[in-house]
């Protein structure tokens, strides 16, 4: 490939078809997830903040993403990395101010980039003013009706109302001083709202409008399948409630394992949860263009269309690609299944390889083959990670990119116990078995004390090898992961977004598909494979031309 050809393609940023500026901009958006406390620290306290984001706005433009999704930045006591929200309509003072948020929205919009914020509607934190009021009031009070309070079992109510388990370990019930118990399906600092109460609906509609009116373009809806609950006595045993739950099984679950008919589990994916989203959808449609939403819905694929339909949230995450092992068949199945499900919903598919809850994908793909040195293992993991990313960016639908993924960051696996922040760190059998390793602050440059993250040591320890992954080291290196993402995202803008995916057989161990004028090929095998003669647009290993090495992806064809 000649250098001129390369840059002629990547410098163009217009798109041939589609409606990027219009109603359905999210359908094929590349969305970058910012985990605010670990993105960039502008105030020298070791914690990421809005000042840091404002100083790094160019990163999003250089990368070429269409939208930025901010994980929670609301006031929080940090019992769950910010997903324990004290106040849904404010900014944590350690992160910044509403004025800075407005500046971020303005700055991103001026760059043609949309803004998505995280909404956490299943629970508040136990510091939320409404929960505090509920605890301070008495049994049967209107304040308690906003949450799930109940008397306990046993002679003196000393036993929890049921054997339900928190997804973060231990009982899902905690007792308050007057003897009642409240439900929390996550930590005890995250009481579940009672969505059967109209005031909860009003509270969230206020919140959605608050951010909508401030100019955000959409929402990521946290554990979207859990809001509606059937709390009729007797509460069924946990073994039945939890049977076959996708969230407890890394995304995979089959209806066959479930003890309840689809839509009638007491706490997961109840049919009535859609009434909530139908109301939200009417609210979203009041905006021009309508607000977008993506459901974090851990449901079997057959149920996903309900969340992704135009009458509901519009789009839903699938975590199938993320759950797929490094195998051609696993990737192919995840892709087929989700393109089918998205078409059924009239939506577009979402693709996720990494996020703030799971081990980063280059580390997940490290081979387990015996006798390999740790360095070699890591190298192969990174090669596969880059190949998977390139494949993902060629797929129809939207690609969600987690901060640091564009640097090829591996997981930090050796965070000392004394530095752990995640409440689930070290607990067996919980839904996400430790997440700190994917939340370590980003390395921006080689300088100390925190690789350019900020002027103070970072709030989670960064390992010395972060220096090799620093953005500044990668910026001008055409072989770097950062350069690959930048080129891929620019080329993506030239693709025909309506072009369907057509599988092409290029032999065992090779996953190849055509989309319009582009042929994407990934080599999952252990041997180099011969490529059909065609111009190279981009490869995850720049030495690939006539043959494709193992653990590599390439895009062939023309885009103009
Ligand atoms: C979602 C979030 C996760 C959080 C949980 C509870 O799964 O992604 O980080 O702990 O919800 O809010």
XYZ file of N, CA, C and O and ligand atoms in Angstrom, residues 80 83 120 123 168 186 190 220 222-223 247 296 298 356-357 432 435 439, ligand 1:
84
model
N -20.231 2.129 44.334
C -20.254 1.330 43.106
C -19.779 2.197 41.936
O -20.465 2.327 40.924
N -22.235 4.438 40.199
C -23.563 3.887 39.876
C -24.452 3.851 41.124
O -25.524 3.272 41.113
N -29.419 5.907 35.706
C -29.401 4.716 36.566
C -30.762 4.620 37.267
O -30.914 5.057 38.413
N -32.040 1.974 40.842
C -31.779 2.249 42.255
C -31.240 3.662 42.417
O -30.724 4.245 41.472
N -24.272 -8.421 43.957
C -22.910 -8.141 44.424
C -22.553 -9.002 45.640
O -21.581 -8.734 46.340
N -28.343 -4.672 44.104
C -26.883 -4.493 44.047
C -26.427 -4.265 45.499
O -26.949 -4.909 46.391
N -27.376 0.733 47.494
C -28.134 0.998 46.258
C -29.570 0.475 46.371
O -29.933 -0.519 45.731
N -27.791 6.259 28.097
C -27.502 4.837 28.242
C -28.259 4.438 29.517
O -28.102 5.079 30.564
N -29.029 2.154 32.489
C -28.383 1.135 33.324
C -29.376 0.037 33.713
O -30.529 0.337 34.068
N -28.911 -1.209 33.689
C -29.746 -2.387 33.994
C -31.228 -2.175 33.661
O -32.111 -2.309 34.514
N -27.389 -12.086 33.279
C -26.425 -11.239 33.955
C -25.492 -12.061 34.845
O -24.351 -11.695 35.082
N -29.004 -1.069 28.588
C -28.139 -2.139 29.072
C -29.097 -3.228 29.539
O -29.616 -3.174 30.654
N -29.589 -7.107 29.990
C -29.044 -8.472 30.012
C -30.229 -9.427 29.873
O -30.746 -9.917 30.876
N -16.540 -0.789 31.261
C -16.016 -0.597 32.613
C -16.333 -1.760 33.547
O -15.980 -1.711 34.725
N -17.047 -2.777 33.065
C -17.450 -3.879 33.939
C -16.687 -5.174 33.693
O -16.852 -6.131 34.448
N -20.048 -9.232 38.512
C -18.832 -8.789 37.826
C -17.648 -9.025 38.758
O -17.492 -8.279 39.721
N -13.568 -5.104 38.882
C -13.577 -4.251 37.698
C -12.523 -3.157 37.748
O -12.395 -2.392 36.813
N -10.454 0.007 34.986
C -10.781 1.401 35.304
C -9.562 2.213 35.725
O -9.691 3.294 36.304
C -24.530 -1.733 35.440
C -23.236 -0.968 35.426
C -22.372 -1.445 36.545
C -23.104 -1.219 37.850
C -24.475 -1.885 37.840
C -25.334 -1.389 38.971
O -24.363 -3.063 35.125
O -22.628 -1.076 34.163
O -21.143 -0.788 36.562
O -22.366 -1.726 38.915
O -25.178 -1.576 36.658
O -25.701 -0.058 38.769
